[in-house]
Amino acid sequence: MDLRQKFEQKRILAPELRQSLKILTLSIPALKRLAENEMLDNPVLEEKPAQRSSFKAKRSNNEGTWDLSHQIGKLTNKPSLQDILLRQLGMFAEDDSAIKIGEEIIWNLDENGYLKVSLDEVAATLNQPIEKVEKTLELIQKFDPPGVAARNISECLLIQLKMNNESDPLLVRIISQHLEDVAKKRYQLIAKALGVPFENIEPLIQKIRHLNPKPGSNIRR
């Protein structure tokens, strides 16, 4: 199976992975509320008496038994950002050297998901060609959560645009050249610099504000 085919599979798996990430970031009270809502929405669910403060609900169907306590139990051993990325690396790395480089990159991400070392440092540490390191970084930047393994905030947001199939050149220019102006709400200045009416800028600013500048922040290290 070539790399293109692997990423076709990734596009199918990504929504499920994103849902799992969302569940894993919920607090225990939030998960209990989720279970209560499931039982209200699905009469066949049954809540069992608590044992050692556990909270369980099961649903039987043609595919087997669904055990909500499995998700709640994960809270005691919630996967870290590194765990989640290493799992994806194992699925999509093309060879052993890519896995080795990918592991070095992943373990050098900070709590917000940004790469803390240069690619030259990674290449020197592992005695690998810089081209291979760059290719592996590009691979990891396609993983969930979107925007991970960026080297700065502009790159982080541009990765998210690409994953969302956003290609508006004005939006790309604002992120690449005017993020400080966005932060300071200098929208008229941005419009003037880009040579467009302010009305064209406003919806793009809103799109930027819906991106996540800290993609790793909701996942425990």
Tab-separated table of C-alpha atoms in Angstrom:
chain	number	residue	atom	x	y	z
A	1	MET	CA	0.000	0.000	0.000
A	2	ASP	CA	1.534	3.343	-0.997
A	3	LEU	CA	1.500	6.532	1.068
A	4	ARG	CA	-1.320	8.085	-0.966
A	5	GLN	CA	-3.572	5.091	-0.196
A	6	LYS	CA	-2.688	5.309	3.474
A	7	PHE	CA	-3.793	8.928	3.609
A	8	GLU	CA	-7.018	8.078	1.837
A	9	GLN	CA	-7.669	5.739	4.760
A	10	LYS	CA	-6.684	8.485	7.194
A	11	ARG	CA	-9.358	10.785	5.779
A	12	ILE	CA	-11.915	8.083	6.546
A	13	LEU	CA	-10.599	7.455	10.056
A	14	ALA	CA	-10.082	11.106	11.033
A	15	PRO	CA	-13.679	11.901	12.130
A	16	GLU	CA	-13.696	8.877	14.444
A	17	LEU	CA	-10.307	9.854	15.826
A	18	ARG	CA	-11.440	13.423	16.403
A	19	GLN	CA	-14.509	12.136	18.260
A	20	SER	CA	-12.296	9.959	20.445
A	21	LEU	CA	-10.028	12.926	21.188
A	22	LYS	CA	-13.052	14.954	22.233
A	23	ILE	CA	-14.250	12.204	24.586
A	24	LEU	CA	-10.790	11.815	26.098
A	25	THR	CA	-10.618	15.507	27.017
A	26	LEU	CA	-13.915	15.470	28.934
A	27	SER	CA	-13.931	15.640	32.710
A	28	ILE	CA	-15.509	12.859	34.777
A	29	PRO	CA	-18.668	14.925	35.474
A	30	ALA	CA	-18.961	15.684	31.759
A	31	LEU	CA	-18.614	12.009	30.894
A	32	LYS	CA	-21.289	11.133	33.449
A	33	ARG	CA	-23.601	13.710	31.874
A	34	LEU	CA	-22.825	12.171	28.483
A	35	ALA	CA	-23.823	8.755	29.821
A	36	GLU	CA	-27.022	10.122	31.330
A	37	ASN	CA	-27.936	11.731	28.007
A	38	GLU	CA	-27.214	8.458	26.202
A	39	MET	CA	-29.564	6.614	28.544
A	40	LEU	CA	-32.295	9.204	27.980
A	41	ASP	CA	-31.845	8.978	24.215
A	42	ASN	CA	-31.527	5.187	24.165
A	43	PRO	CA	-34.053	3.338	26.373
A	44	VAL	CA	-32.176	0.051	25.989
A	45	LEU	CA	-29.224	1.417	27.973
A	46	GLU	CA	-28.980	0.208	31.555
A	47	GLU	CA	-27.143	1.911	34.397
A	48	LYS	CA	-25.538	-0.572	36.777
A	49	PRO	CA	-25.042	0.090	40.522
A	50	ALA	CA	-21.772	1.852	41.253
A	51	GLN	CA	-18.852	-0.326	42.285
A	52	ARG	CA	-15.872	1.478	43.767
A	53	SER	CA	-17.260	4.753	42.368
A	54	SER	CA	-17.371	3.387	38.825
A	55	PHE	CA	-20.058	4.530	36.414
A	56	LYS	CA	-21.215	2.002	33.835
A	57	ALA	CA	-23.790	1.769	31.098
A	58	LYS	CA	-24.128	-0.919	28.453
A	59	ARG	CA	-26.000	-1.229	25.235
A	60	SER	CA	-26.467	-4.482	23.322
A	61	ASN	CA	-26.791	-4.512	19.576
A	62	ASN	CA	-25.938	-6.656	16.573
A	63	GLU	CA	-22.301	-5.628	16.728
A	64	GLY	CA	-21.825	-6.639	20.364
A	65	THR	CA	-21.916	-4.827	23.693
A	66	TRP	CA	-21.069	-1.167	24.061
A	67	ASP	CA	-19.530	-0.429	27.463
A	68	LEU	CA	-19.453	3.248	28.376
A	69	SER	CA	-17.330	2.459	31.415
A	70	HIS	CA	-14.539	1.654	28.962
A	71	GLN	CA	-14.399	5.320	27.929
A	72	ILE	CA	-14.693	6.574	31.513
A	73	GLY	CA	-12.007	4.169	32.649
A	74	LYS	CA	-9.588	5.737	30.185
A	75	LEU	CA	-9.521	8.855	32.342
A	76	THR	CA	-7.183	7.098	34.755
A	77	ASN	CA	-4.775	6.409	31.915
A	78	LYS	CA	-5.575	9.095	29.367
A	79	PRO	CA	-3.221	8.991	26.361
A	80	SER	CA	-0.867	11.904	25.988
A	81	LEU	CA	-0.360	13.969	22.847
A	82	GLN	CA	2.734	11.881	22.189
A	83	ASP	CA	0.770	8.631	22.537
A	84	ILE	CA	-1.804	9.800	20.000
A	85	LEU	CA	0.813	10.957	17.503
A	86	LEU	CA	2.996	7.863	17.885
A	87	ARG	CA	-0.029	5.689	17.134
A	88	GLN	CA	-0.609	7.596	13.884
A	89	LEU	CA	3.096	7.486	13.061
A	90	GLY	CA	3.008	3.695	13.293
A	91	MET	CA	0.113	3.659	10.830
A	92	PHE	CA	1.529	5.995	8.195
A	93	ALA	CA	5.350	6.013	8.363
A	94	GLU	CA	6.804	4.559	5.186
A	95	ASP	CA	9.834	2.858	6.757
A	96	ASP	CA	11.847	2.376	9.944
A	97	SER	CA	13.923	5.513	9.454
A	98	ALA	CA	10.737	7.605	9.184
A	99	ILE	CA	9.532	6.070	12.451
A	100	LYS	CA	12.853	6.881	14.131
A	101	ILE	CA	12.776	10.483	12.890
A	102	GLY	CA	9.108	10.829	13.704
A	103	GLU	CA	9.641	9.673	17.271
A	104	GLU	CA	12.402	12.253	17.724
A	105	ILE	CA	10.119	14.994	16.417
A	106	ILE	CA	7.134	13.905	18.498
A	107	TRP	CA	9.111	13.751	21.741
A	108	ASN	CA	10.349	17.281	21.090
A	109	LEU	CA	6.886	18.841	20.929
A	110	ASP	CA	5.867	21.177	23.735
A	111	GLU	CA	2.581	20.986	25.640
A	112	ASN	CA	0.838	23.057	22.964
A	113	GLY	CA	2.017	20.799	20.147
A	114	TYR	CA	4.813	22.997	18.762
A	115	LEU	CA	8.202	21.649	17.673
A	116	LYS	CA	10.863	22.887	20.119
A	117	VAL	CA	13.981	21.954	18.139
A	118	SER	CA	15.181	22.728	14.635
A	119	LEU	CA	15.122	20.164	11.866
A	120	ASP	CA	18.896	20.517	11.606
A	121	GLU	CA	19.165	19.381	15.230
A	122	VAL	CA	16.957	16.361	14.550
A	123	ALA	CA	19.016	15.450	11.470
A	124	ALA	CA	22.302	15.786	13.397
A	125	THR	CA	21.049	13.809	16.398
A	126	LEU	CA	19.923	10.892	14.258
A	127	ASN	CA	22.540	11.237	11.497
A	128	GLN	CA	19.761	11.425	8.920
A	129	PRO	CA	19.549	13.581	5.767
A	130	ILE	CA	17.678	16.840	6.283
A	131	GLU	CA	15.404	16.006	3.328
A	132	LYS	CA	14.177	12.889	5.125
A	133	VAL	CA	13.572	14.878	8.315
A	134	GLU	CA	11.592	17.511	6.401
A	135	LYS	CA	9.486	14.819	4.721
A	136	THR	CA	8.741	13.178	8.071
A	137	LEU	CA	7.740	16.502	9.624
A	138	GLU	CA	5.334	17.077	6.730
A	139	LEU	CA	3.835	13.662	7.448
A	140	ILE	CA	3.315	14.403	11.156
A	141	GLN	CA	1.772	17.768	10.317
A	142	LYS	CA	-1.035	15.839	8.595
A	143	PHE	CA	-1.937	14.068	11.846
A	144	ASP	CA	-4.643	14.887	14.372
A	145	PRO	CA	-4.980	17.175	16.233
A	146	PRO	CA	-4.828	19.617	13.281
A	147	GLY	CA	-1.938	22.068	13.452
A	148	VAL	CA	0.368	19.853	15.479
A	149	ALA	CA	4.169	19.861	14.975
A	150	ALA	CA	4.227	23.424	13.641
A	151	ARG	CA	7.264	25.595	14.280
A	152	ASN	CA	5.346	28.821	14.800
A	153	ILE	CA	1.772	30.032	15.081
A	154	SER	CA	1.493	31.028	11.417
A	155	GLU	CA	2.527	27.566	10.276
A	156	CYS	CA	0.126	26.022	12.805
A	157	LEU	CA	-2.852	27.949	11.437
A	158	LEU	CA	-1.859	27.396	7.814
A	159	ILE	CA	-1.722	23.643	8.435
A	160	GLN	CA	-5.264	23.809	9.764
A	161	LEU	CA	-6.417	25.753	6.712
A	162	LYS	CA	-4.933	23.122	4.444
A	163	MET	CA	-6.608	20.300	6.375
A	164	ASN	CA	-9.915	22.190	6.095
A	165	ASN	CA	-9.383	22.602	2.322
A	166	GLU	CA	-9.276	26.383	2.705
A	167	SER	CA	-7.264	28.065	-0.018
A	168	ASP	CA	-8.398	31.694	-0.007
A	169	PRO	CA	-5.222	33.638	-0.904
A	170	LEU	CA	-6.248	36.639	1.217
A	171	LEU	CA	-6.729	34.400	4.238
A	172	VAL	CA	-3.320	32.830	3.680
A	173	ARG	CA	-1.697	36.274	3.388
A	174	ILE	CA	-3.328	37.522	6.588
A	175	ILE	CA	-2.064	34.496	8.531
A	176	SER	CA	1.393	34.668	6.949
A	177	GLN	CA	1.932	38.424	7.251
A	178	HIS	CA	-0.580	40.055	9.585
A	179	LEU	CA	-1.233	37.887	12.640
A	180	GLU	CA	0.082	40.595	14.961
A	181	ASP	CA	-2.344	43.045	13.369
A	182	VAL	CA	-5.152	40.529	13.874
A	183	ALA	CA	-4.238	40.163	17.542
A	184	LYS	CA	-4.268	43.954	17.993
A	185	LYS	CA	-7.474	44.312	15.945
A	186	ARG	CA	-5.845	46.570	13.361
A	187	TYR	CA	-8.263	45.432	10.690
A	188	GLN	CA	-8.293	48.665	8.686
A	189	LEU	CA	-4.510	48.462	8.464
A	190	ILE	CA	-4.754	44.901	7.153
A	191	ALA	CA	-7.338	45.919	4.557
A	192	LYS	CA	-5.168	48.800	3.402
A	193	ALA	CA	-2.049	46.615	3.186
A	194	LEU	CA	-3.894	44.019	1.125
A	195	GLY	CA	-5.645	46.614	-1.022
A	196	VAL	CA	-9.159	45.348	-0.340
A	197	PRO	CA	-12.276	46.809	1.362
A	198	PHE	CA	-12.666	46.177	5.080
A	199	GLU	CA	-15.853	44.221	4.361
A	200	ASN	CA	-13.699	41.595	2.610
A	201	ILE	CA	-11.468	41.245	5.656
A	202	GLU	CA	-14.034	40.816	8.412
A	203	PRO	CA	-15.246	37.260	7.543
A	204	LEU	CA	-11.646	36.118	7.110
A	205	ILE	CA	-10.778	37.373	10.592
A	206	GLN	CA	-13.662	35.315	11.968
A	207	LYS	CA	-12.301	32.205	10.250
A	208	ILE	CA	-8.904	32.801	11.839
A	209	ARG	CA	-10.464	33.173	15.275
A	210	HIS	CA	-12.064	29.738	14.888
A	211	LEU	CA	-8.685	28.071	14.367
A	212	ASN	CA	-6.771	26.610	17.308
A	213	PRO	CA	-3.362	28.198	17.993
A	214	LYS	CA	-2.596	25.561	20.680
A	215	PRO	CA	-3.551	22.196	19.137
A	216	GLY	CA	-1.972	20.127	21.887
A	217	SER	CA	-3.309	22.074	24.854
A	218	ASN	CA	-6.417	19.947	25.474
A	219	ILE	CA	-4.473	16.700	25.685
A	220	ARG	CA	-2.504	15.645	28.754
A	221	ARG	CA	1.229	15.139	28.209
